[in-house]
Amino acid sequence: MSIAIKETQKMIEEVLDGYPEKTRKARAGHLAANDPSGECSTCKVKSNVKSRPGVMTVRGCAYAGAKGVVWGPVKDQITISHGPVGCGQYSWWARRNYYNGQTGIDTFGTMHITTDFQEKDIVYGGDKGLEAALNEVKELMPLARGIGILSECPVGLIGDDIEAVSKKVENEFGYPIVPVRCEGFRGVSQSLGHHIANDTIRDHVLGKGTMGESTPYDIALIGDYNIGGDAWASRKMLEEMGLRVIAQWTGDASVNELGIAQNAKLNLVHCYRSMNYICRHMEEKYGVPWVEFNFFGPTKIYQSIRKIASHFDDTIKENAEKMIEKYRPAMDAVIEQYRPKLEDKKVMLYVGGLRPRHTIGAYEDLGMEIIASGYEFGHDDDYNRTYPDMKEGAVIMDDATLYELEEFTRRLRPDMVGAGIKEKYSYHKMGVPFRQMHSWDYSGPYHGFDGFPVFARDMDMTVNSPTWNLIRRKR
Amino acid sequence: MKIKDHNELFLEPEYIEQFEKKKEFENPWPAEKVKEVAEWTKTLDYQEKNFARKNIKINPAKACQPLGSIFCSSGFEGSMPFVQGAQGCVAYFRSHLNRHFKEPMAAISTSMTEDAAVFGGLNNMLEGLRNAYTLYNPKMISVCTTCMAEVIGDDLNAYIRQAKDKGIIPDDLPVPFAHTPSFVGSHNTGYDNMMKGILTTITAGKKGEPNGKINIIPGFDTYTGNYREVKRLLKTMDVDFTLLSDVSDVFDSPNTGEYKMYPGGTPIDDAADSINATATIAMQKYSTTKTMNYIRKEWGQEAQALSPIGVKNTDTFFDEISRITGKPVPQEIEDERGRAVDAMVDSHPYVHGKRFALVGDPDHLLGLMSFIMEMGGIPVHIICTNGDKKFKKEADELLGENPFGQEGTVYPGKDMWHMRSLLFTDPVDLLIGNSYAKFLWRDTGTPLVRIGFPLFDRHHLHRYPIIGYQGVLNMVNWIVNTILDEMDRKTINTTSFDVIR
């Protein structure tokens, strides 16, 4: 075992000492020193298990995964938060899944639509009200292409049969009414919500869309939620390569696109965590192969473009090379401008989905080093994809608590931290440069050739803002 | 190097072309059909249908109980909000408050899952208390619930008792609690329940000699500027007071390069002594109803709600404080009043006769309506998603007795989609609401003044008071200058584009 690993393990032990014994044991399995070689048996973290009560986990719930992540961005579906008012209120247009359309008329993305449960709904059940609600939104929003019913905690606890209501109404309306059993108490994090949402796409919309002639270059872009326009930046590149993107899941997605992805020749998966399930299904049922890719930062972009092109004929392969050569000077210019200001800066990441590993390359393109990274709701397969990309002895953390993040920061002294809104302002108080890496801090896109310059600019302004130097620290 | 982010990038021709091409796969409605429906949504016919709905809320302006509850808990020194239930709720509450205040917000969840749904949440509560107490060293743990814990019927009182009996937390650690089901009331109800819970617990056995102070309860007030302002004013008046749930330092703490989980708040001992005060004044009525009844009944104190928003309301506030404490209103405050009124007089030509639409919490709306009418403005559409019949009655009376209130209609229980219809069928000059009202601004072109909660898309507004005479000045500033900005936009190509206004 190397010195780097031993030192990190010692530091982790010290942090764990702050916990009560039972929780210490539980948390110990979720924190490790990275071993890229995979030889160290104790360097793998446990994941996708219940958070301990009382530790201040950063995690959300199944509803957040199903409504907030997967279904919410589907623009021409009316997404109903079924239950009390809060869940829909707090997730209202918080993820910036950009879309084109006229909101409230033919698209509904920035709206908060809820059955607003009252006590009577808990006592007598909410099914009757739900059916009436569906009829009311149908009348007021006649151009919707579907309705999703995203269940909140009470719905599952009181035993409502939203499936029966959906089935009945679907026959009357003639478009998909999708009951999604994503009550927040199910599972251990957002992750189960992604899975449940994938399954409902499979059961209610996949294969039911319409599209014209297929071409040999048809692909679907899966697991890109178009945060700050990410999917658009990626789509532009794929089209420039000569591919035809027939479906975009689910950023700026239409119900129809959810219904035709099985016609693709290849599924391209960006966020593996939230959408691998449906890709596996399309592979099994429709024989559509899928490939993971990474459009953060030029190094990973070039690799990914070639990897994607390798699934197609020489025309696409040539296009891919041409495109790389076309954009390389611009990417080099970005690096030339920003790398001197960011070289050797140490970064700590704690995010969700794909970012704890996918953004590593982009930081490294700018000369920055990732000294710690972790997932709110990752599984083993996420971590197995992460270990090789991290340096030996870097900290790997699963479902980190506020206490751990604070302690690691104190000990590792990162030059910047990338995490979420709940972490952001405690880092501001600590005077540690911070960037939200879920929402891009309201910037973006970060994907693709158009995204990397924005990413570089933003990391520079984060690390090098003169405001940090104004903080008068107590000695 | 010119770098284009989303603000400019997607206006580039290559993206416009991409969006057009993408439609091939979207199965879109014909443009004429979309236009036809868009036009229809602006009609009276649509409004009738919109107002007939009973089972769905579209863009409601209210949050749920535990949000108000943890907000209330945060305002006591060393108090850790602790939420029994599913964990996603707490992630949401924290995010919501983070986004409004741009400040950290600590809160604990007991992370209940399926097994707790079957067996109850006792084990989660016990382990949660042990972990939270050990890791985060609170002086008080304030417990409330999510709907999950409420539906399965967790008994907070019994669970907390057990935690103390088992020595998991010290017997003398205050652990107030409130049941806060999200399917009853709103964030205001949760604030009220938690305040009552905290006061009940920490004042138990503390009844003693009168301390000569007055208690101030802010209510669900998300303006840190209001807290600082009321403290300044009462100090100026030389009034001895206890501000119960003082979030000013909690949600507006100085940057010292150090993160403090408990950066301020009402000291627990002071709060415990509130039972011995002369009187209690709440600065909101609809988020303190139960608490105030409790104070009247159990503490035997004079307790009244006085919201100092607008000139007359602020006058009444000071008159009452003066009556209760026997302290005169000092000249310094009288001068502030004079300056605020002077500002209103100066700006009145641009506000007089202007028609307003308002959406927000009950107490905010009552204050705003009163203030707008003092300026000669006309409240027209008043939407209050979490307003009840009592609110409606009070608001109707306020409008009824004022010549500027005759066009006003108060809509309790309605939402911002109702407001959208109203703004099309009966347009107004100005809209006041929270950040989500910007969608109404976009759809209807009604200029928006951001007053309320949450304020996500403009920075620092919550640092400026809307109470007291200073609050009057801030509101005059925001309102008149929004009107003038709009006037400039509208007259940009005419001779009316004046430089002196």
PDB file of C-alpha atoms in Angstrom, chain A residues 36-183:
ATOM      1  CA  PRO A  36      -6.530   3.543  -9.388  1.00  0.00           C
ATOM      2  CA  SER A  37      -4.968   0.115  -9.847  1.00  0.00           C
ATOM      3  CA  GLY A  38      -7.793  -1.668  -8.052  1.00  0.00           C
ATOM      4  CA  GLU A  39      -5.357  -3.797  -6.055  1.00  0.00           C
ATOM      5  CA  CYS A  40      -6.115  -2.358  -2.632  1.00  0.00           C
ATOM      6  CA  SER A  41      -9.081  -4.305  -1.284  1.00  0.00           C
ATOM      7  CA  THR A  42     -10.038  -1.702   1.319  1.00  0.00           C
ATOM      8  CA  CYS A  43     -10.013   1.184  -1.154  1.00  0.00           C
ATOM      9  CA  LYS A  44     -13.489   0.586  -2.542  1.00  0.00           C
ATOM     10  CA  VAL A  45     -16.433   2.413  -1.056  1.00  0.00           C
ATOM     11  CA  LYS A  46     -19.865   1.091  -0.178  1.00  0.00           C
ATOM     12  CA  SER A  47     -22.688   2.857  -1.931  1.00  0.00           C
ATOM     13  CA  ASN A  48     -26.414   3.017  -2.597  1.00  0.00           C
ATOM     14  CA  VAL A  49     -27.363   2.169   0.973  1.00  0.00           C
ATOM     15  CA  LYS A  50     -29.492   4.096   3.446  1.00  0.00           C
ATOM     16  CA  SER A  51     -28.191   7.355   4.858  1.00  0.00           C
ATOM     17  CA  ARG A  52     -27.791   7.416   8.604  1.00  0.00           C
ATOM     18  CA  PRO A  53     -30.430   9.533  10.362  1.00  0.00           C
ATOM     19  CA  GLY A  54     -29.238  12.792  11.832  1.00  0.00           C
ATOM     20  CA  VAL A  55     -25.930  13.203  10.001  1.00  0.00           C
ATOM     21  CA  MET A  56     -27.084  15.854   7.536  1.00  0.00           C
ATOM     22  CA  THR A  57     -26.909  13.957   4.296  1.00  0.00           C
ATOM     23  CA  VAL A  58     -27.013  16.008   1.126  1.00  0.00           C
ATOM     24  CA  ARG A  59     -29.241  13.466  -0.611  1.00  0.00           C
ATOM     25  CA  GLY A  60     -32.741  13.975  -1.885  1.00  0.00           C
ATOM     26  CA  CYS A  61     -35.492  11.470  -2.593  1.00  0.00           C
ATOM     27  CA  ALA A  62     -37.082   9.312  -5.275  1.00  0.00           C
ATOM     28  CA  TYR A  63     -39.490  12.117  -6.226  1.00  0.00           C
ATOM     29  CA  ALA A  64     -36.511  14.402  -6.834  1.00  0.00           C
ATOM     30  CA  GLY A  65     -34.995  11.751  -9.104  1.00  0.00           C
ATOM     31  CA  ALA A  66     -38.195  11.025 -11.008  1.00  0.00           C
ATOM     32  CA  LYS A  67     -39.802  14.464 -11.198  1.00  0.00           C
ATOM     33  CA  GLY A  68     -36.819  16.736 -10.833  1.00  0.00           C
ATOM     34  CA  VAL A  69     -34.444  14.820 -13.060  1.00  0.00           C
ATOM     35  CA  VAL A  70     -36.079  12.476 -15.548  1.00  0.00           C
ATOM     36  CA  TRP A  71     -39.723  13.432 -16.160  1.00  0.00           C
ATOM     37  CA  GLY A  72     -39.690  17.122 -15.267  1.00  0.00           C
ATOM     38  CA  PRO A  73     -37.792  18.238 -18.387  1.00  0.00           C
ATOM     39  CA  VAL A  74     -40.233  16.535 -20.801  1.00  0.00           C
ATOM     40  CA  LYS A  75     -41.636  19.730 -22.163  1.00  0.00           C
ATOM     41  CA  ASP A  76     -44.997  18.919 -23.704  1.00  0.00           C
ATOM     42  CA  GLN A  77     -46.114  16.706 -20.864  1.00  0.00           C
ATOM     43  CA  ILE A  78     -48.032  18.196 -17.943  1.00  0.00           C
ATOM     44  CA  THR A  79     -46.126  17.019 -14.897  1.00  0.00           C
ATOM     45  CA  ILE A  80     -48.367  16.904 -11.847  1.00  0.00           C
ATOM     46  CA  SER A  81     -46.823  16.808  -8.394  1.00  0.00           C
ATOM     47  CA  HIS A  82     -49.431  14.594  -6.807  1.00  0.00           C
ATOM     48  CA  GLY A  83     -49.725  15.198  -3.084  1.00  0.00           C
ATOM     49  CA  PRO A  84     -49.113  18.185  -0.795  1.00  0.00           C
ATOM     50  CA  VAL A  85     -47.851  21.476  -2.190  1.00  0.00           C
ATOM     51  CA  GLY A  86     -44.244  21.524  -0.975  1.00  0.00           C
ATOM     52  CA  CYS A  87     -42.416  19.052  -3.218  1.00  0.00           C
ATOM     53  CA  GLY A  88     -43.488  20.802  -6.395  1.00  0.00           C
ATOM     54  CA  GLN A  89     -42.827  24.216  -4.881  1.00  0.00           C
ATOM     55  CA  TYR A  90     -39.240  23.466  -3.927  1.00  0.00           C
ATOM     56  CA  SER A  91     -38.409  21.775  -7.230  1.00  0.00           C
ATOM     57  CA  TRP A  92     -40.098  24.453  -9.330  1.00  0.00           C
ATOM     58  CA  TRP A  93     -37.805  25.255 -12.268  1.00  0.00           C
ATOM     59  CA  ALA A  94     -34.782  24.695 -10.058  1.00  0.00           C
ATOM     60  CA  ARG A  95     -32.794  22.605 -12.562  1.00  0.00           C
ATOM     61  CA  ARG A  96     -32.806  24.876 -15.574  1.00  0.00           C
ATOM     62  CA  ASN A  97     -33.660  22.209 -18.145  1.00  0.00           C
ATOM     63  CA  TYR A  98     -33.908  24.609 -21.049  1.00  0.00           C
ATOM     64  CA  TYR A  99     -36.521  24.020 -23.743  1.00  0.00           C
ATOM     65  CA  ASN A 100     -38.121  25.705 -26.700  1.00  0.00           C
ATOM     66  CA  GLY A 101     -41.848  26.229 -26.705  1.00  0.00           C
ATOM     67  CA  GLN A 102     -44.586  28.484 -25.435  1.00  0.00           C
ATOM     68  CA  THR A 103     -44.972  27.812 -21.740  1.00  0.00           C
ATOM     69  CA  GLY A 104     -48.506  27.120 -20.589  1.00  0.00           C
ATOM     70  CA  ILE A 105     -49.675  26.618 -24.186  1.00  0.00           C
ATOM     71  CA  ASP A 106     -47.728  23.831 -25.892  1.00  0.00           C
ATOM     72  CA  THR A 107     -45.020  23.278 -23.266  1.00  0.00           C
ATOM     73  CA  PHE A 108     -45.150  23.240 -19.468  1.00  0.00           C
ATOM     74  CA  GLY A 109     -41.607  23.036 -18.178  1.00  0.00           C
ATOM     75  CA  THR A 110     -41.451  26.063 -15.906  1.00  0.00           C
ATOM     76  CA  MET A 111     -44.779  25.398 -14.252  1.00  0.00           C
ATOM     77  CA  HIS A 112     -45.667  24.021 -10.834  1.00  0.00           C
ATOM     78  CA  ILE A 113     -48.812  21.967 -11.098  1.00  0.00           C
ATOM     79  CA  THR A 114     -50.019  20.108  -8.033  1.00  0.00           C
ATOM     80  CA  THR A 115     -53.068  18.411  -6.556  1.00  0.00           C
ATOM     81  CA  ASP A 116     -52.234  20.256  -3.305  1.00  0.00           C
ATOM     82  CA  PHE A 117     -53.452  17.527  -0.920  1.00  0.00           C
ATOM     83  CA  GLN A 118     -55.493  18.612   2.051  1.00  0.00           C
ATOM     84  CA  GLU A 119     -56.409  16.587   5.114  1.00  0.00           C
ATOM     85  CA  LYS A 120     -59.550  15.252   3.458  1.00  0.00           C
ATOM     86  CA  ASP A 121     -57.431  13.721   0.692  1.00  0.00           C
ATOM     87  CA  ILE A 122     -55.405  11.848   3.300  1.00  0.00           C
ATOM     88  CA  VAL A 123     -58.518  10.624   5.079  1.00  0.00           C
ATOM     89  CA  TYR A 124     -60.685   9.761   2.088  1.00  0.00           C
ATOM     90  CA  GLY A 125     -58.021   9.160  -0.537  1.00  0.00           C
ATOM     91  CA  GLY A 126     -56.905  11.344  -3.405  1.00  0.00           C
ATOM     92  CA  ASP A 127     -57.988   9.289  -6.407  1.00  0.00           C
ATOM     93  CA  LYS A 128     -61.309  11.008  -6.986  1.00  0.00           C
ATOM     94  CA  GLY A 129     -59.685  14.426  -6.827  1.00  0.00           C
ATOM     95  CA  LEU A 130     -56.947  13.229  -9.150  1.00  0.00           C
ATOM     96  CA  GLU A 131     -59.398  12.212 -11.830  1.00  0.00           C
ATOM     97  CA  ALA A 132     -61.130  15.567 -11.599  1.00  0.00           C
ATOM     98  CA  ALA A 133     -57.753  17.316 -11.672  1.00  0.00           C
ATOM     99  CA  LEU A 134     -56.766  15.509 -14.862  1.00  0.00           C
ATOM    100  CA  ASN A 135     -59.953  16.676 -16.536  1.00  0.00           C
ATOM    101  CA  GLU A 136     -59.370  20.237 -15.412  1.00  0.00           C
ATOM    102  CA  VAL A 137     -55.843  20.425 -16.809  1.00  0.00           C
ATOM    103  CA  LYS A 138     -56.944  18.757 -20.024  1.00  0.00           C
ATOM    104  CA  GLU A 139     -59.477  21.507 -20.535  1.00  0.00           C
ATOM    105  CA  LEU A 140     -57.103  24.344 -19.670  1.00  0.00           C
ATOM    106  CA  MET A 141     -54.071  22.975 -21.507  1.00  0.00           C
ATOM    107  CA  PRO A 142     -55.481  21.262 -24.570  1.00  0.00           C
ATOM    108  CA  LEU A 143     -52.164  21.006 -26.404  1.00  0.00           C
ATOM    109  CA  ALA A 144     -50.456  18.747 -23.868  1.00  0.00           C
ATOM    110  CA  ARG A 145     -49.119  15.494 -25.311  1.00  0.00           C
ATOM    111  CA  GLY A 146     -49.285  13.603 -22.058  1.00  0.00           C
ATOM    112  CA  ILE A 147     -49.685  13.893 -18.315  1.00  0.00           C
ATOM    113  CA  GLY A 148     -47.332  12.519 -15.686  1.00  0.00           C
ATOM    114  CA  ILE A 149     -48.548  11.867 -12.158  1.00  0.00           C
ATOM    115  CA  LEU A 150     -45.571  12.082  -9.865  1.00  0.00           C
ATOM    116  CA  SER A 151     -46.487  10.657  -6.473  1.00  0.00           C
ATOM    117  CA  GLU A 152     -45.401  12.258  -3.241  1.00  0.00           C
ATOM    118  CA  CYS A 153     -45.045  10.389   0.073  1.00  0.00           C
ATOM    119  CA  PRO A 154     -48.676  10.324   1.273  1.00  0.00           C
ATOM    120  CA  VAL A 155     -50.003   8.796  -1.959  1.00  0.00           C
ATOM    121  CA  GLY A 156     -48.182   5.518  -1.374  1.00  0.00           C
ATOM    122  CA  LEU A 157     -48.838   5.497   2.354  1.00  0.00           C
ATOM    123  CA  ILE A 158     -52.612   5.859   2.106  1.00  0.00           C
ATOM    124  CA  GLY A 159     -52.879   3.258  -0.643  1.00  0.00           C
ATOM    125  CA  ASP A 160     -54.288   5.316  -3.519  1.00  0.00           C
ATOM    126  CA  ASP A 161     -54.653   3.505  -6.827  1.00  0.00           C
ATOM    127  CA  ILE A 162     -53.313   6.100  -9.237  1.00  0.00           C
ATOM    128  CA  GLU A 163     -52.661   3.388 -11.810  1.00  0.00           C
ATOM    129  CA  ALA A 164     -56.379   2.670 -12.090  1.00  0.00           C
ATOM    130  CA  VAL A 165     -57.213   6.355 -12.441  1.00  0.00           C
ATOM    131  CA  SER A 166     -54.514   6.776 -15.077  1.00  0.00           C
ATOM    132  CA  LYS A 167     -55.672   3.824 -17.106  1.00  0.00           C
ATOM    133  CA  LYS A 168     -59.271   4.969 -17.099  1.00  0.00           C
ATOM    134  CA  VAL A 169     -58.444   8.539 -18.061  1.00  0.00           C
ATOM    135  CA  GLU A 170     -55.853   7.541 -20.649  1.00  0.00           C
ATOM    136  CA  ASN A 171     -58.556   5.766 -22.616  1.00  0.00           C
ATOM    137  CA  GLU A 172     -60.668   8.925 -22.603  1.00  0.00           C
ATOM    138  CA  PHE A 173     -57.874  11.368 -23.389  1.00  0.00           C
ATOM    139  CA  GLY A 174     -56.053   9.359 -26.044  1.00  0.00           C
ATOM    140  CA  TYR A 175     -52.588  10.287 -24.832  1.00  0.00           C
ATOM    141  CA  PRO A 176     -50.284   8.824 -22.206  1.00  0.00           C
ATOM    142  CA  ILE A 177     -51.223   9.316 -18.572  1.00  0.00           C
ATOM    143  CA  VAL A 178     -48.190   8.070 -16.696  1.00  0.00           C
ATOM    144  CA  PRO A 179     -48.481   7.143 -13.010  1.00  0.00           C
ATOM    145  CA  VAL A 180     -45.039   7.371 -11.411  1.00  0.00           C
ATOM    146  CA  ARG A 181     -44.674   5.765  -7.993  1.00  0.00           C
ATOM    147  CA  CYS A 182     -41.794   7.911  -6.860  1.00  0.00           C
ATOM    148  CA  GLU A 183     -42.869   8.565  -3.262  1.00  0.00           C
TER     149      GLU A 183
END
